[in-house]
Amino acid sequence: MSDGIRVTVWNEGVHEKENPKVAEVYPKGMGHQIGQYLEKQPGIALVHVSELNDPDQGLSDAILDNTDVMTWWGHMAHDKVSDENAAKVHQRVLDGMGLVVLHSGHFSKPFKALMGTGCDLKWREWEGVGEKERLWVVDPAHPIVDGIPEYIELPNAEMYGEHFDIPQPDQQVFISWFQGGEVFRSGCCWHRGFGKVFYFRPGHETFPIYYNDLILKVIYNGVCWARRTQVTGGIQRGNREPLEKLG
Ligand code: ZN
Protein backbone atom coordinates (compact mmCIF):
# COMPACT_ATOMS: atom_id res chain seq x y z
CA MET A 1 0.00 0.00 0.00
CA SER A 2 1.41 3.40 -0.97
CA ASP A 3 1.40 6.28 1.48
CA GLY A 4 -1.10 8.36 -0.45
CA ILE A 5 -4.70 7.36 -1.15
CA ARG A 6 -5.39 5.79 -4.54
CA VAL A 7 -8.87 6.84 -5.65
CA THR A 8 -11.07 5.47 -8.42
CA VAL A 9 -13.89 7.84 -9.36
CA TRP A 10 -16.52 5.56 -10.90
CA ASN A 11 -18.97 7.52 -13.02
CA GLU A 12 -21.82 5.97 -14.97
CA GLY A 13 -21.27 8.61 -17.69
CA VAL A 14 -24.56 8.12 -19.58
CA HIS A 15 -26.52 11.34 -18.86
CA GLU A 16 -23.57 13.44 -20.05
CA LYS A 17 -23.68 11.69 -23.45
CA GLU A 18 -27.46 11.62 -23.90
CA ASN A 19 -28.74 14.87 -22.38
CA PRO A 20 -27.33 18.15 -23.80
CA LYS A 21 -28.34 19.98 -20.60
CA VAL A 22 -26.10 17.67 -18.56
CA ALA A 23 -23.29 17.84 -21.15
CA GLU A 24 -23.40 21.62 -20.81
CA VAL A 25 -22.92 21.41 -17.04
CA TYR A 26 -20.32 18.60 -17.22
CA PRO A 27 -18.71 18.71 -20.69
CA LYS A 28 -15.99 16.25 -19.68
CA GLY A 29 -18.28 14.17 -17.46
CA MET A 30 -19.06 14.34 -13.77
CA GLY A 31 -16.27 11.91 -12.96
CA HIS A 32 -13.67 14.20 -14.50
CA GLN A 33 -14.97 17.19 -12.52
CA ILE A 34 -14.74 15.29 -9.22
CA GLY A 35 -11.42 13.66 -10.17
CA GLN A 36 -9.64 16.88 -11.15
CA TYR A 37 -10.48 18.30 -7.71
CA LEU A 38 -9.43 15.21 -5.76
CA GLU A 39 -6.07 14.82 -7.51
CA LYS A 40 -5.01 18.30 -6.31
CA GLN A 41 -5.73 17.54 -2.64
CA PRO A 42 -3.09 16.60 -0.06
CA GLY A 43 -2.61 12.91 0.60
CA ILE A 44 -4.09 11.76 -2.70
CA ALA A 45 -1.57 9.57 -4.54
CA LEU A 46 -3.54 9.06 -7.74
CA VAL A 47 -7.00 9.41 -9.20
CA HIS A 48 -8.39 7.19 -11.92
CA VAL A 49 -11.74 8.03 -13.55
CA SER A 50 -13.69 4.93 -14.60
CA GLU A 51 -16.86 4.89 -16.69
CA LEU A 52 -19.48 2.24 -17.40
CA ASN A 53 -18.45 2.12 -21.08
CA ASP A 54 -14.79 1.46 -20.27
CA PRO A 55 -13.40 -2.06 -20.74
CA ASP A 56 -14.63 -4.29 -17.88
CA GLN A 57 -17.01 -1.42 -17.00
CA GLY A 58 -14.03 0.37 -15.45
CA LEU A 59 -13.95 -2.28 -12.71
CA SER A 60 -11.16 -4.63 -13.79
CA ASP A 61 -9.15 -6.45 -11.15
CA ALA A 62 -6.14 -4.32 -12.12
CA ILE A 63 -8.11 -1.13 -11.34
CA LEU A 64 -9.60 -2.54 -8.13
CA ASP A 65 -6.15 -3.76 -6.99
CA ASN A 66 -4.99 -0.17 -7.32
CA THR A 67 -7.91 1.42 -5.41
CA ASP A 68 -8.02 2.35 -1.73
CA VAL A 69 -11.25 4.32 -2.02
CA MET A 70 -13.87 4.34 -4.79
CA THR A 71 -16.47 7.04 -5.34
CA TRP A 72 -19.64 5.97 -7.16
CA TRP A 73 -22.13 8.01 -9.19
CA GLY A 74 -24.83 6.18 -11.15
CA HIS A 75 -28.48 6.73 -12.02
CA MET A 76 -30.06 5.56 -15.25
CA ALA A 77 -27.91 2.49 -15.89
CA HIS A 78 -27.67 0.79 -12.49
CA ASP A 79 -28.92 -2.43 -14.07
CA LYS A 80 -26.19 -2.31 -16.75
CA VAL A 81 -23.50 -2.87 -14.11
CA SER A 82 -23.01 -6.63 -14.24
CA ASP A 83 -23.90 -8.67 -11.18
CA GLU A 84 -20.36 -10.03 -11.28
CA ASN A 85 -18.79 -6.55 -11.14
CA ALA A 86 -21.21 -5.38 -8.44
CA ALA A 87 -20.32 -8.45 -6.37
CA LYS A 88 -16.62 -7.68 -6.86
CA VAL A 89 -17.05 -4.12 -5.57
CA HIS A 90 -19.11 -5.40 -2.62
CA GLN A 91 -16.40 -7.93 -1.73
CA ARG A 92 -13.63 -5.33 -2.08
CA VAL A 93 -15.43 -3.16 0.48
CA LEU A 94 -15.70 -6.10 2.89
CA ASP A 95 -11.94 -6.56 2.34
CA GLY A 96 -11.18 -2.92 3.21
CA MET A 97 -11.77 -0.69 0.17
CA GLY A 98 -13.57 2.55 1.10
CA LEU A 99 -16.72 3.48 -0.85
CA VAL A 100 -18.17 6.99 -1.18
CA VAL A 101 -21.62 6.71 -2.74
CA LEU A 102 -22.99 9.89 -4.30
CA HIS A 103 -26.56 11.06 -4.90
CA SER A 104 -28.55 8.57 -7.03
CA GLY A 105 -25.93 5.92 -6.28
CA HIS A 106 -28.35 5.05 -3.45
CA PHE A 107 -29.96 2.61 -5.93
CA SER A 108 -26.68 1.15 -7.24
CA LYS A 109 -26.14 -2.59 -6.95
CA PRO A 110 -23.06 -2.36 -4.67
CA PHE A 111 -24.74 0.09 -2.25
CA LYS A 112 -27.96 -1.93 -2.02
CA ALA A 113 -25.96 -5.12 -1.39
CA LEU A 114 -23.91 -3.41 1.33
CA MET A 115 -27.03 -1.98 3.01
CA GLY A 116 -29.27 -5.05 2.72
CA THR A 117 -32.37 -2.84 2.50
CA GLY A 118 -34.41 -1.33 -0.35
CA CYS A 119 -32.66 2.10 -0.25
CA ASP A 120 -35.76 3.85 -1.71
CA LEU A 121 -36.69 7.45 -0.88
CA LYS A 122 -38.96 10.37 -1.90
CA TRP A 123 -37.77 12.73 -4.65
CA ARG A 124 -38.84 15.84 -6.56
CA GLU A 125 -37.17 17.98 -9.21
CA TRP A 126 -39.41 21.02 -8.89
CA GLU A 127 -40.20 22.61 -12.28
CA GLY A 128 -36.73 21.75 -13.56
CA VAL A 129 -35.05 24.31 -11.29
CA GLY A 130 -35.24 22.38 -8.04
CA GLU A 131 -35.45 24.04 -4.64
CA LYS A 132 -33.22 25.24 -1.83
CA GLU A 133 -31.43 22.64 0.28
CA ARG A 134 -29.57 23.20 3.54
CA LEU A 135 -27.29 20.38 4.64
CA TRP A 136 -26.95 20.75 8.40
CA VAL A 137 -23.89 19.34 10.15
CA VAL A 138 -25.20 17.14 12.97
CA ASP A 139 -21.81 15.69 14.04
CA PRO A 140 -19.40 18.65 14.24
CA ALA A 141 -16.59 16.42 15.61
CA HIS A 142 -16.66 14.09 12.61
CA PRO A 143 -13.60 14.22 10.29
CA ILE A 144 -15.90 14.44 7.25
CA VAL A 145 -16.99 17.96 8.29
CA ASP A 146 -13.48 19.28 8.90
CA GLY A 147 -13.36 22.77 7.37
CA ILE A 148 -17.11 22.85 6.70
CA PRO A 149 -19.44 25.53 8.17
CA GLU A 150 -22.49 24.52 10.25
CA TYR A 151 -24.56 24.20 7.11
CA ILE A 152 -24.06 24.10 3.34
CA GLU A 153 -26.71 25.84 1.27
CA LEU A 154 -27.49 24.78 -2.29
CA PRO A 155 -29.85 27.19 -4.08
CA ASN A 156 -31.08 24.69 -6.69
CA ALA A 157 -31.28 21.05 -5.72
CA GLU A 158 -33.37 18.00 -6.40
CA MET A 159 -35.26 17.03 -3.24
CA TYR A 160 -34.66 13.68 -1.57
CA GLY A 161 -36.96 13.04 1.39
CA GLU A 162 -37.49 10.58 4.22
CA HIS A 163 -38.15 7.90 4.64
CA PHE A 164 -34.79 6.72 3.26
CA ASP A 165 -34.86 2.92 3.48
CA ILE A 166 -31.36 2.32 4.88
CA PRO A 167 -30.09 0.58 8.01
CA GLN A 168 -29.46 3.00 10.87
CA PRO A 169 -26.12 4.67 10.06
CA ASP A 170 -23.18 4.03 12.40
CA GLN A 171 -22.55 7.77 12.23
CA GLN A 172 -24.94 10.47 11.02
CA VAL A 173 -23.02 13.47 9.67
CA PHE A 174 -25.53 15.62 7.73
CA ILE A 175 -29.29 16.05 7.72
CA SER A 176 -30.82 18.10 4.89
CA TRP A 177 -33.76 20.47 4.98
CA PHE A 178 -35.58 21.27 1.75
CA GLN A 179 -37.62 24.32 0.85
CA GLY A 180 -40.66 22.12 0.15
CA GLY A 181 -40.67 20.87 3.75
CA GLU A 182 -38.99 17.45 3.64
CA VAL A 183 -35.87 16.38 5.51
CA PHE A 184 -33.31 13.71 4.57
CA ARG A 185 -30.33 11.93 6.12
CA SER A 186 -27.89 13.28 3.53
CA GLY A 187 -24.54 12.23 5.00
CA CYS A 188 -24.33 8.74 6.52
CA CYS A 189 -21.47 6.43 7.53
CA TRP A 190 -21.38 2.67 7.94
CA HIS A 191 -18.73 0.02 8.61
CA ARG A 192 -18.99 -3.14 6.53
CA GLY A 193 -16.38 -5.83 7.21
CA PHE A 194 -12.99 -4.10 6.98
CA GLY A 195 -14.44 -1.36 4.79
CA LYS A 196 -16.15 1.96 5.34
CA VAL A 197 -19.07 3.37 3.36
CA PHE A 198 -20.04 7.06 3.20
CA TYR A 199 -23.26 8.08 1.46
CA PHE A 200 -23.42 11.76 0.44
CA ARG A 201 -26.60 13.04 -1.18
CA PRO A 202 -25.88 16.12 -3.34
CA GLY A 203 -25.18 15.77 -7.05
CA HIS A 204 -28.20 15.85 -9.35
CA GLU A 205 -26.81 15.81 -12.90
CA THR A 206 -28.54 18.94 -14.26
CA PHE A 207 -27.27 21.23 -11.47
CA PRO A 208 -23.60 22.31 -11.11
CA ILE A 209 -23.34 20.78 -7.62
CA TYR A 210 -19.86 19.28 -8.13
CA TYR A 211 -18.44 22.77 -8.78
CA ASN A 212 -19.34 23.79 -5.21
CA ASP A 213 -16.10 23.91 -3.17
CA LEU A 214 -17.80 22.82 0.05
CA ILE A 215 -19.45 19.81 -1.61
CA LEU A 216 -16.11 18.82 -3.17
CA LYS A 217 -14.39 19.25 0.21
CA VAL A 218 -16.90 16.90 1.86
CA ILE A 219 -16.26 14.30 -0.87
CA TYR A 220 -12.51 14.65 -0.27
CA ASN A 221 -12.98 14.39 3.50
CA GLY A 222 -15.16 11.31 2.90
CA VAL A 223 -12.42 9.73 0.80
CA CYS A 224 -9.89 10.38 3.59
CA TRP A 225 -12.24 8.97 6.26
CA ALA A 226 -12.98 5.85 4.20
CA ARG A 227 -9.36 5.09 3.38
CA ARG A 228 -8.18 1.55 3.95
CA THR A 229 -6.63 0.75 7.32
CA GLN A 230 -4.73 -2.38 8.23
CA VAL A 231 -4.14 -4.15 11.52
CA THR A 232 -0.49 -5.21 11.59
CA GLY A 233 -0.30 -8.95 11.05
CA GLY A 234 -3.99 -9.16 10.16
CA ILE A 235 -6.95 -10.42 12.19
CA GLN A 236 -6.90 -14.08 13.26
CA ARG A 237 -10.15 -16.06 13.26
CA GLY A 238 -11.17 -19.66 13.97
CA ASN A 239 -10.14 -22.02 16.75
CA ARG A 240 -7.17 -20.51 18.61
CA GLU A 241 -4.73 -21.48 21.36
CA PRO A 242 -5.21 -19.28 24.47
CA LEU A 243 -2.81 -16.36 24.97
CA GLU A 244 -2.69 -16.98 28.73
CA LYS A 245 -2.26 -20.25 30.61
CA LEU A 246 -5.74 -21.58 31.36
CA GLY A 247 -5.16 -24.35 33.85
ZN1 ZN B 1 -30.89 13.20 -9.21
PDB file of N, CA and C in Angstrom, residues 64-109:
ATOM      1  N   LEU A  64      -9.196  -2.344  -9.529  1.00  0.00           N
ATOM      2  CA  LEU A  64      -9.601  -2.542  -8.126  1.00  0.00           C
ATOM      3  C   LEU A  64      -8.386  -2.793  -7.231  1.00  0.00           C
ATOM      4  N   ASP A  65      -7.377  -3.513  -7.772  1.00  0.00           N
ATOM      5  CA  ASP A  65      -6.153  -3.763  -6.990  1.00  0.00           C
ATOM      6  C   ASP A  65      -5.429  -2.462  -6.663  1.00  0.00           C
ATOM      7  N   ASN A  66      -5.691  -1.438  -7.453  1.00  0.00           N
ATOM      8  CA  ASN A  66      -4.988  -0.166  -7.319  1.00  0.00           C
ATOM      9  C   ASN A  66      -5.891   0.908  -6.702  1.00  0.00           C
ATOM     10  N   THR A  67      -6.914   0.489  -5.962  1.00  0.00           N
ATOM     11  CA  THR A  67      -7.906   1.424  -5.407  1.00  0.00           C
ATOM     12  C   THR A  67      -8.011   1.261  -3.888  1.00  0.00           C
ATOM     13  N   ASP A  68      -7.761   2.352  -3.175  1.00  0.00           N
ATOM     14  CA  ASP A  68      -8.023   2.349  -1.729  1.00  0.00           C
ATOM     15  C   ASP A  68      -9.442   2.814  -1.437  1.00  0.00           C
ATOM     16  N   VAL A  69      -9.895   3.800  -2.203  1.00  0.00           N
ATOM     17  CA  VAL A  69     -11.253   4.319  -2.023  1.00  0.00           C
ATOM     18  C   VAL A  69     -11.875   4.537  -3.404  1.00  0.00           C
ATOM     19  N   MET A  70     -13.132   4.118  -3.545  1.00  0.00           N
ATOM     20  CA  MET A  70     -13.866   4.338  -4.788  1.00  0.00           C
ATOM     21  C   MET A  70     -15.021   5.297  -4.503  1.00  0.00           C
ATOM     22  N   THR A  71     -15.222   6.263  -5.401  1.00  0.00           N
ATOM     23  CA  THR A  71     -16.467   7.039  -5.342  1.00  0.00           C
ATOM     24  C   THR A  71     -17.371   6.520  -6.448  1.00  0.00           C
ATOM     25  N   TRP A  72     -18.691   6.595  -6.229  1.00  0.00           N
ATOM     26  CA  TRP A  72     -19.635   5.965  -7.164  1.00  0.00           C
ATOM     27  C   TRP A  72     -20.790   6.900  -7.465  1.00  0.00           C
ATOM     28  N   TRP A  73     -20.938   7.266  -8.746  1.00  0.00           N
ATOM     29  CA  TRP A  73     -22.127   8.012  -9.195  1.00  0.00           C
ATOM     30  C   TRP A  73     -22.800   7.207 -10.305  1.00  0.00           C
ATOM     31  N   GLY A  74     -24.053   6.863 -10.120  1.00  0.00           N
ATOM     32  CA  GLY A  74     -24.826   6.179 -11.148  1.00  0.00           C
ATOM     33  C   GLY A  74     -26.270   6.592 -11.034  1.00  0.00           C
ATOM     34  N   HIS A  75     -27.054   6.403 -12.088  1.00  0.00           N
ATOM     35  CA  HIS A  75     -28.476   6.734 -12.016  1.00  0.00           C
ATOM     36  C   HIS A  75     -29.310   5.895 -12.980  1.00  0.00           C
ATOM     37  N   MET A  76     -29.130   6.161 -14.296  1.00  0.00           N
ATOM     38  CA  MET A  76     -30.057   5.557 -15.248  1.00  0.00           C
ATOM     39  C   MET A  76     -29.610   4.182 -15.732  1.00  0.00           C
ATOM     40  N   ALA A  77     -28.433   3.764 -15.383  1.00  0.00           N
ATOM     41  CA  ALA A  77     -27.913   2.492 -15.894  1.00  0.00           C
ATOM     42  C   ALA A  77     -27.438   1.567 -14.773  1.00  0.00           C
ATOM     43  N   HIS A  78     -28.077   1.686 -13.594  1.00  0.00           N
ATOM     44  CA  HIS A  78     -27.674   0.793 -12.489  1.00  0.00           C
ATOM     45  C   HIS A  78     -27.705  -0.671 -12.924  1.00  0.00           C
ATOM     46  N   ASP A  79     -28.758  -1.018 -13.715  1.00  0.00           N
ATOM     47  CA  ASP A  79     -28.921  -2.432 -14.073  1.00  0.00           C
ATOM     48  C   ASP A  79     -27.913  -2.888 -15.128  1.00  0.00           C
ATOM     49  N   LYS A  80     -27.211  -1.940 -15.751  1.00  0.00           N
ATOM     50  CA  LYS A  80     -26.191  -2.309 -16.746  1.00  0.00           C
ATOM     51  C   LYS A  80     -24.887  -2.773 -16.077  1.00  0.00           C
ATOM     52  N   VAL A  81     -24.683  -2.375 -14.830  1.00  0.00           N
ATOM     53  CA  VAL A  81     -23.498  -2.868 -14.111  1.00  0.00           C
ATOM     54  C   VAL A  81     -23.724  -4.355 -13.870  1.00  0.00           C
ATOM     55  N   SER A  82     -22.784  -5.180 -14.324  1.00  0.00           N
ATOM     56  CA  SER A  82     -23.006  -6.627 -14.239  1.00  0.00           C
ATOM     57  C   SER A  82     -23.061  -7.072 -12.778  1.00  0.00           C
ATOM     58  N   ASP A  83     -23.831  -8.126 -12.543  1.00  0.00           N
ATOM     59  CA  ASP A  83     -23.904  -8.669 -11.176  1.00  0.00           C
ATOM     60  C   ASP A  83     -22.510  -9.065 -10.694  1.00  0.00           C
ATOM     61  N   GLU A  84     -21.716  -9.588 -11.636  1.00  0.00           N
ATOM     62  CA  GLU A  84     -20.357 -10.030 -11.276  1.00  0.00           C
ATOM     63  C   GLU A  84     -19.512  -8.838 -10.800  1.00  0.00           C
ATOM     64  N   ASN A  85     -19.586  -7.721 -11.539  1.00  0.00           N
ATOM     65  CA  ASN A  85     -18.792  -6.549 -11.139  1.00  0.00           C
ATOM     66  C   ASN A  85     -19.315  -5.942  -9.838  1.00  0.00           C
ATOM     67  N   ALA A  86     -20.645  -5.908  -9.683  1.00  0.00           N
ATOM     68  CA  ALA A  86     -21.209  -5.381  -8.439  1.00  0.00           C
ATOM     69  C   ALA A  86     -20.760  -6.230  -7.250  1.00  0.00           C
ATOM     70  N   ALA A  87     -20.744  -7.544  -7.450  1.00  0.00           N
ATOM     71  CA  ALA A  87     -20.315  -8.447  -6.368  1.00  0.00           C
ATOM     72  C   ALA A  87     -18.838  -8.238  -6.046  1.00  0.00           C
ATOM     73  N   LYS A  88     -18.054  -7.948  -7.083  1.00  0.00           N
ATOM     74  CA  LYS A  88     -16.623  -7.684  -6.858  1.00  0.00           C
ATOM     75  C   LYS A  88     -16.419  -6.436  -6.010  1.00  0.00           C
ATOM     76  N   VAL A  89     -17.172  -5.372  -6.331  1.00  0.00           N
ATOM     77  CA  VAL A  89     -17.052  -4.124  -5.567  1.00  0.00           C
ATOM     78  C   VAL A  89     -17.492  -4.359  -4.117  1.00  0.00           C
ATOM     79  N   HIS A  90     -18.610  -5.059  -3.959  1.00  0.00           N
ATOM     80  CA  HIS A  90     -19.111  -5.400  -2.620  1.00  0.00           C
ATOM     81  C   HIS A  90     -18.027  -6.130  -1.808  1.00  0.00           C
ATOM     82  N   GLN A  91     -17.420  -7.150  -2.433  1.00  0.00           N
ATOM     83  CA  GLN A  91     -16.402  -7.935  -1.729  1.00  0.00           C
ATOM     84  C   GLN A  91     -15.180  -7.080  -1.389  1.00  0.00           C
ATOM     85  N   ARG A  92     -14.789  -6.197  -2.341  1.00  0.00           N
ATOM     86  CA  ARG A  92     -13.626  -5.331  -2.084  1.00  0.00           C
ATOM     87  C   ARG A  92     -13.871  -4.453  -0.856  1.00  0.00           C
ATOM     88  N   VAL A  93     -15.124  -3.968  -0.701  1.00  0.00           N
ATOM     89  CA  VAL A  93     -15.433  -3.156   0.482  1.00  0.00           C
ATOM     90  C   VAL A  93     -15.280  -4.009   1.738  1.00  0.00           C
ATOM     91  N   LEU A  94     -15.826  -5.219   1.707  1.00  0.00           N
ATOM     92  CA  LEU A  94     -15.697  -6.096   2.886  1.00  0.00           C
ATOM     93  C   LEU A  94     -14.226  -6.353   3.207  1.00  0.00           C
ATOM     94  N   ASP A  95     -13.379  -6.327   2.162  1.00  0.00           N
ATOM     95  CA  ASP A  95     -11.938  -6.556   2.340  1.00  0.00           C
ATOM     96  C   ASP A  95     -11.173  -5.289   2.718  1.00  0.00           C
ATOM     97  N   GLY A  96     -11.849  -4.124   2.724  1.00  0.00           N
ATOM     98  CA  GLY A  96     -11.176  -2.916   3.206  1.00  0.00           C
ATOM     99  C   GLY A  96     -11.195  -1.712   2.289  1.00  0.00           C
ATOM    100  N   MET A  97     -11.705  -1.856   1.057  1.00  0.00           N
ATOM    101  CA  MET A  97     -11.774  -0.687   0.172  1.00  0.00           C
ATOM    102  C   MET A  97     -12.860   0.270   0.672  1.00  0.00           C
ATOM    103  N   GLY A  98     -12.555   1.561   0.724  1.00  0.00           N
ATOM    104  CA  GLY A  98     -13.567   2.549   1.099  1.00  0.00           C
ATOM    105  C   GLY A  98     -14.489   2.827  -0.073  1.00  0.00           C
ATOM    106  N   LEU A  99     -15.765   3.175   0.218  1.00  0.00           N
ATOM    107  CA  LEU A  99     -16.723   3.477  -0.847  1.00  0.00           C
ATOM    108  C   LEU A  99     -17.483   4.750  -0.477  1.00  0.00           C
ATOM    109  N   VAL A 100     -17.418   5.748  -1.356  1.00  0.00           N
ATOM    110  CA  VAL A 100     -18.169   6.993  -1.179  1.00  0.00           C
ATOM    111  C   VAL A 100     -19.261   7.005  -2.246  1.00  0.00           C
ATOM    112  N   VAL A 101     -20.496   6.829  -1.814  1.00  0.00           N
ATOM    113  CA  VAL A 101     -21.622   6.707  -2.743  1.00  0.00           C
ATOM    114  C   VAL A 101     -22.323   8.055  -2.838  1.00  0.00           C
ATOM    115  N   LEU A 102     -22.480   8.537  -4.081  1.00  0.00           N
ATOM    116  CA  LEU A 102     -22.989   9.888  -4.302  1.00  0.00           C
ATOM    117  C   LEU A 102     -24.399   9.858  -4.880  1.00  0.00           C
ATOM    118  N   HIS A 103     -25.246  10.736  -4.349  1.00  0.00           N
ATOM    119  CA  HIS A 103     -26.563  11.057  -4.897  1.00  0.00           C
ATOM    120  C   HIS A 103     -27.351   9.797  -5.282  1.00  0.00           C
ATOM    121  N   SER A 104     -27.691   9.673  -6.585  1.00  0.00           N
ATOM    122  CA  SER A 104     -28.552   8.575  -7.030  1.00  0.00           C
ATOM    123  C   SER A 104     -27.856   7.210  -6.986  1.00  0.00           C
ATOM    124  N   GLY A 105     -26.603   7.192  -6.561  1.00  0.00           N
ATOM    125  CA  GLY A 105     -25.926   5.921  -6.278  1.00  0.00           C
ATOM    126  C   GLY A 105     -26.615   5.147  -5.166  1.00  0.00           C
ATOM    127  N   HIS A 106     -27.614   5.768  -4.509  1.00  0.00           N
ATOM    128  CA  HIS A 106     -28.350   5.047  -3.447  1.00  0.00           C
ATOM    129  C   HIS A 106     -29.042   3.805  -4.000  1.00  0.00           C
ATOM    130  N   PHE A 107     -29.311   3.781  -5.324  1.00  0.00           N
ATOM    131  CA  PHE A 107     -29.961   2.615  -5.927  1.00  0.00           C
ATOM    132  C   PHE A 107     -28.970   1.732  -6.694  1.00  0.00           C
ATOM    133  N   SER A 108     -27.672   1.969  -6.525  1.00  0.00           N
ATOM    134  CA  SER A 108     -26.685   1.147  -7.243  1.00  0.00           C
ATOM    135  C   SER A 108     -26.617  -0.247  -6.617  1.00  0.00           C
ATOM    136  N   LYS A 109     -26.221  -1.205  -7.439  1.00  0.00           N
ATOM    137  CA  LYS A 109     -26.135  -2.591  -6.947  1.00  0.00           C
ATOM    138  C   LYS A 109     -25.170  -2.745  -5.766  1.00  0.00           C
TER     139      LYS A 109
END
